[in-house]
C-alpha positions as CSV (number, residue, x, y, z in Angstrom):
1,M,148.1,71.0,121.5
2,L,146.3,68.5,119.3
3,Q,147.9,69.1,115.9
4,T,146.5,67.0,113.0
5,R,146.2,67.1,109.3
6,L,143.0,69.0,109.8
7,T,144.6,71.8,111.8
8,R,147.4,72.1,109.3
9,L,145.1,72.1,106.3
10,L,142.7,74.7,107.7
11,G,145.4,76.7,109.6
12,I,143.5,76.4,112.9
13,E,144.6,75.7,116.4
14,H,142.3,72.8,117.3
15,P,140.9,69.9,115.3
16,V,137.3,71.0,115.6
17,I,134.7,72.2,113.1
18,G,131.4,73.7,114.1
19,A,128.6,72.0,112.3
20,P,126.6,74.2,109.9
21,M,123.3,73.5,111.5
22,A,120.4,75.1,109.7
23,S,118.6,77.9,111.7
24,V,121.0,77.2,114.6
25,C,124.5,78.2,113.5
26,G,124.5,81.8,112.5
27,G,127.4,84.3,112.3
28,R,127.9,84.8,116.0
29,L,128.3,81.0,116.7
30,A,130.5,80.4,113.6
31,A,132.7,83.3,114.7
32,A,132.9,82.1,118.3
33,V,134.0,78.6,117.1
34,S,136.7,80.1,114.9
35,S,137.8,82.6,117.6
36,A,138.3,79.6,120.0
37,G,140.7,78.0,117.5
38,G,138.4,75.8,115.4
39,L,136.6,76.6,112.2
40,G,133.0,77.8,112.4
41,L,130.5,77.2,109.6
42,I,127.3,79.2,109.0
43,G,124.3,76.9,108.4
44,G,123.0,77.8,104.9
45,G,120.2,75.3,105.3
46,Y,117.4,75.4,102.7
47,G,118.6,78.7,101.3
48,D,117.6,82.3,102.4
49,R,119.7,85.1,100.8
50,E,118.6,87.7,103.3
51,W,119.4,85.4,106.3
52,L,122.8,84.6,104.8
53,E,123.7,88.2,104.3
54,R,122.7,89.1,107.9
55,E,124.6,86.2,109.4
56,F,127.8,86.8,107.4
57,D,127.6,90.4,108.6
58,A,127.2,89.2,112.2
59,A,130.4,87.1,111.9
60,G,132.4,90.3,111.3
61,N,135.9,89.6,110.1
62,A,136.1,86.1,111.5
63,R,137.5,83.4,109.3
64,I,134.5,81.1,108.7
65,G,132.8,78.9,106.2
66,C,129.3,77.9,105.2
67,G,127.4,74.7,104.8
68,F,124.5,73.8,102.4
69,I,122.0,71.1,102.0
70,T,123.1,70.0,98.6
71,W,119.7,68.8,97.2
72,S,118.2,72.1,98.2
73,L,121.1,74.2,96.8
74,K,120.4,72.7,93.4
75,R,117.1,74.6,93.4
76,Q,118.9,77.9,94.3
77,P,122.5,77.6,92.9
78,H,122.9,81.4,93.0
79,L,123.3,81.2,96.7
80,L,126.6,79.4,96.4
81,D,127.8,82.2,94.2
82,Y,126.8,84.8,96.8
83,V,128.5,82.9,99.7
84,L,131.7,82.4,97.6
85,G,131.7,86.1,97.1
86,R,132.0,86.5,100.9
87,L,135.4,84.6,100.7
88,P,134.6,81.7,103.0
89,A,137.5,79.4,104.2
90,A,135.4,76.4,103.3
91,I,132.1,75.2,101.8
92,M,130.5,72.1,103.3
93,L,128.0,70.1,101.1
94,S,125.7,67.5,102.7
95,F,122.9,65.2,101.6
96,G,123.5,64.9,97.9
97,D,126.1,64.4,95.2
98,P,128.6,67.4,95.5
99,A,129.8,67.0,91.9
100,A,127.8,69.9,90.4
101,F,129.2,72.4,92.9
102,A,132.8,71.3,93.4
103,P,134.2,73.2,90.4
104,A,132.9,76.5,91.6
105,V,134.2,76.0,95.1
106,N,137.6,75.0,93.8
107,K,137.7,77.9,91.4
108,E,137.2,80.4,94.2
109,G,139.9,78.9,96.4
110,A,137.6,77.6,99.2
111,L,138.2,74.2,100.7
112,L,135.5,71.6,99.9
113,I,134.1,69.7,102.8
114,C,131.7,66.8,101.9
115,Q,129.6,65.0,104.5
116,A,129.0,61.3,104.1
117,Q,126.7,58.9,105.8
118,C,127.7,55.7,103.9
119,M,130.5,54.4,101.7
120,R,128.8,55.4,98.5
121,H,128.7,59.0,99.7
122,V,132.5,58.8,100.5
123,Q,133.2,57.6,96.9
124,D,131.1,60.5,95.6
125,A,133.1,62.9,97.7
126,V,136.4,61.5,96.5
127,D,135.2,61.7,92.9
128,A,134.3,65.4,93.5
129,G,137.8,66.2,94.8
130,A,136.8,66.8,98.4
131,D,139.5,68.2,100.6
132,I,137.8,67.0,103.8
133,I,135.2,64.3,104.3
134,V,133.0,64.3,107.3
135,A,131.9,60.7,108.2
136,Q,128.6,61.2,110.1
137,G,127.1,58.5,112.2
138,A,123.4,58.1,113.0
139,E,123.9,59.3,116.5
140,A,124.0,62.8,115.2
141,G,121.2,65.2,115.6
142,G,119.3,66.4,112.5
143,H,119.4,64.5,109.3
144,G,121.4,61.4,108.6
145,M,121.2,57.7,107.9
146,S,121.8,54.4,109.7
147,R,125.6,53.8,110.1
148,S,127.2,54.4,113.5
149,T,130.1,56.6,114.1
150,L,132.1,53.9,115.8
151,T,132.3,51.7,112.7
152,L,131.9,54.2,109.9
153,V,134.9,56.4,110.8
154,P,137.5,53.6,110.8
155,E,136.1,52.1,107.6
156,V,136.3,55.4,105.9
157,A,139.8,55.9,107.2
158,N,140.9,52.6,105.7
159,F,139.3,53.4,102.4
160,L,140.8,56.9,102.2
161,A,144.3,55.5,103.1
162,V,144.2,53.6,99.8
163,A,141.9,55.6,97.5
164,A,142.6,59.2,98.5
165,P,145.4,59.5,101.0
166,E,145.6,63.3,100.9
167,T,141.9,63.6,101.8
168,V,141.4,64.6,105.5
169,L,138.8,62.8,107.5
170,V,136.6,64.3,110.2
171,A,134.2,62.4,112.5
172,A,130.7,63.5,113.4
173,G,127.8,62.0,115.4
174,G,127.6,61.7,119.2
175,I,130.7,63.8,119.9
176,A,130.0,66.3,122.7
177,D,133.0,66.3,125.0
178,G,136.7,65.5,125.1
179,R,136.1,61.8,125.3
180,G,134.3,61.9,122.0
181,L,137.0,64.0,120.4
182,A,139.8,61.7,121.6
183,A,137.9,58.7,120.4
184,A,137.4,60.2,117.0
185,L,141.2,60.7,116.7
186,V,141.9,57.2,117.8
187,L,139.4,55.8,115.3
188,G,141.4,57.4,112.5
189,A,139.8,60.8,112.0
190,D,141.8,64.0,111.9
191,G,139.3,66.0,113.9
192,A,135.6,66.2,114.8
193,L,132.5,68.1,113.6
194,I,130.6,69.3,116.7
195,G,126.8,69.9,116.4
196,S,124.5,69.1,119.2
197,R,126.8,70.4,122.0
198,L,126.9,73.8,120.3
199,C,123.1,73.9,120.1
200,A,123.4,74.6,123.9
201,S,125.7,77.5,123.6
202,D,125.1,81.2,124.3
203,E,125.6,82.1,120.6
204,A,123.3,79.4,119.1
205,L,120.1,80.6,117.4
206,V,118.0,78.3,119.7
207,H,115.1,79.3,121.9
208,P,116.2,79.0,125.6
209,A,113.2,76.7,126.3
210,F,114.6,74.2,123.7
211,Q,118.0,74.4,125.3
212,Q,116.5,73.6,128.6
213,R,114.8,70.6,127.1
214,M,118.2,69.4,125.9
215,I,119.6,69.8,129.4
216,D,116.7,67.8,130.8
217,E,116.9,64.9,128.3
218,D,119.1,61.8,128.3
219,G,120.4,59.8,125.3
220,D,117.3,57.6,125.3
221,G,115.1,60.7,124.6
222,T,115.7,61.0,120.9
223,V,114.4,59.2,117.8
224,R,115.1,59.1,114.0
225,T,111.9,60.1,112.2
226,T,110.5,61.6,109.1
227,S,107.4,63.1,110.8
228,V,109.2,66.5,111.2
229,D,109.9,66.7,107.5
230,V,106.4,65.7,106.5
231,V,104.7,68.3,108.7
232,R,107.0,71.0,107.1
233,D,106.2,69.7,103.6
234,L,109.9,69.1,102.9
235,D,110.6,66.4,100.4
236,W,113.7,64.9,101.9
237,P,115.2,62.2,99.8
238,K,115.3,58.7,101.1
239,P,116.8,57.1,103.1
240,F,117.6,60.3,105.2
241,T,115.7,60.7,108.5
242,A,116.0,63.3,111.2
243,R,117.0,62.7,114.8
244,V,115.0,64.9,117.3
245,V,113.8,64.7,120.8
246,K,110.7,62.6,121.5
247,T,108.5,65.6,122.2
248,G,104.7,65.3,122.4
249,F,104.4,66.3,118.7
250,V,107.0,63.8,117.5
251,S,105.6,61.0,119.7
252,Q,102.2,61.7,118.3
253,W,103.2,61.5,114.6
254,H,106.2,59.2,114.4
255,G,105.1,56.1,112.5
256,R,102.0,57.9,111.3
257,E,103.6,59.9,108.5
258,A,101.3,58.5,105.9
259,E,98.3,59.9,107.8
260,L,100.1,63.2,108.4
261,S,100.7,63.5,104.6
262,D,97.0,64.4,104.1
263,A,97.1,68.0,103.0
264,T,94.2,69.2,105.2
265,L,95.6,67.5,108.3
266,R,99.1,68.6,107.6
267,D,98.2,72.2,107.2
268,G,96.7,72.3,110.6
269,E,99.6,70.5,112.2
270,K,102.1,72.7,110.4
271,G,100.6,75.8,112.0
272,R,100.8,74.1,115.4
273,Y,104.4,73.1,114.7
274,F,105.7,76.5,113.7
275,N,103.7,78.5,116.3
276,A,105.2,76.3,119.0
277,M,108.7,76.7,117.5
278,K,108.4,80.5,117.6
279,S,107.0,80.5,121.1
280,G,109.4,78.0,122.7
281,D,106.7,75.3,123.3
282,A,108.9,72.3,123.0
283,E,106.2,69.7,123.4
284,N,104.3,70.8,120.3
285,T,107.3,71.1,117.8
286,A,110.7,69.5,117.3
287,V,113.9,69.9,119.3
288,W,116.8,69.1,117.0
289,V,119.6,67.3,118.8
290,G,121.4,64.0,118.8
291,E,122.0,61.2,121.2
292,A,124.8,63.2,122.8
293,V,122.0,65.2,124.4
294,G,122.6,63.1,127.5
295,L,126.1,64.8,127.8
296,I,124.7,68.3,127.7
297,H,124.2,69.8,131.2
298,S,124.5,73.5,130.7
299,V,124.4,76.4,128.2
300,R,127.8,77.9,127.9
301,P,129.8,80.2,125.6
302,A,130.9,78.3,122.5
303,G,134.5,79.2,123.0
304,D,134.5,77.7,126.5
305,I,132.9,74.5,125.2
306,I,135.6,74.1,122.5
307,T,138.5,75.0,124.8
308,D,137.4,72.5,127.5
309,M,136.7,69.8,125.0
310,V,140.1,70.0,123.4
311,A,141.9,70.2,126.8
312,E,140.0,67.1,128.0
313,A,140.9,65.2,124.8
314,E,144.5,66.1,125.1
315,R,144.7,65.0,128.7
316,L,142.9,61.7,128.0
317,L,145.2,60.9,125.0
318,K,148.3,61.7,127.0
319,D,147.1,59.5,129.9
320,K,146.3,56.7,127.5
321,W,149.7,56.9,125.9
322,R,151.5,56.8,129.2
323,A,149.4,53.8,130.2
324,C,150.2,52.0,127.0
325,Q,153.9,52.7,127.4
326,G,153.8,51.3,130.9
327,A,152.2,48.2,129.7
328,G,154.7,47.6,127.0
329,F,152.6,48.8,124.0
330,T,153.6,51.5,121.6
331,D,150.5,51.9,119.3
332,I,147.3,53.1,120.9
333,G,145.2,52.3,117.9
334,T,146.3,48.6,117.3
335,G,147.7,47.6,120.6
336,Q,150.9,46.3,118.8
337,E,153.5,45.2,121.3
338,S,156.9,46.9,121.2
339,S,159.9,44.8,120.2
340,S,161.6,45.7,123.5
């Protein structure tokens, strides 16, 4: 089994966390990830007390956590108190300085997970006393910035080794199979946060038509845009953008956000957007998924996705280790030759 600092800290079997995707990861999906040996997180999103109550109930007795959009949580801080009352294993804070909420999380004994898209975010997370930092690359679906997973993760690993050696590092962005999980571990992470692949799971709160669109797309079919935030009248802080599929709606308005900001026009398009989202009309709304969409070929139970991903990563790492030994190398990460 792949035992890492993450598995030991969280007391889980596999070094995998399910991303707390807003409106996608409810109680059933979070529980399925935890039951498979990872840690599932409910997506608290923009904050809806009734939704949170329903999804925590749906998770039953599973050991799970919850994630929040930090800048939105500041407008409804009471939601954190409610979730902490449900005794989550961890709270994940993304897209904003976590300092204001860290003391409450620590007081209630939950682990603090902070997501970072750049080195400044990493420093903020360290200052807040994060137990786990998720380094998210721009390949990820949903909101993020511009750094790539391949370079951000090892840079964060180097930084934490000096500045906060006890802090556990998790990689996110473009990881959808065992190859991605193995690569994350080799880059210096202690595990991976899985988002897009779990959107195409049986337990995800995603319309089947959108899941089919994910299966039909390849990695070239997504774009980072602000159009989907403008149409929803969500004032996302800069420089965050959202990665979504290039649907007809997105293609029409990407790059025309200033025009879409007109209140009269936006109201009409907003109705079109949400009606299509409810009916499963992918062309007239957004399909939220990352570049890893090209690695998604079926809708499967979340537990099977996690189990197969970990088994593949374990096999690949073992094969790589044997190959390195055969070539006279002893360190997969650096390629340092053995003295013998």
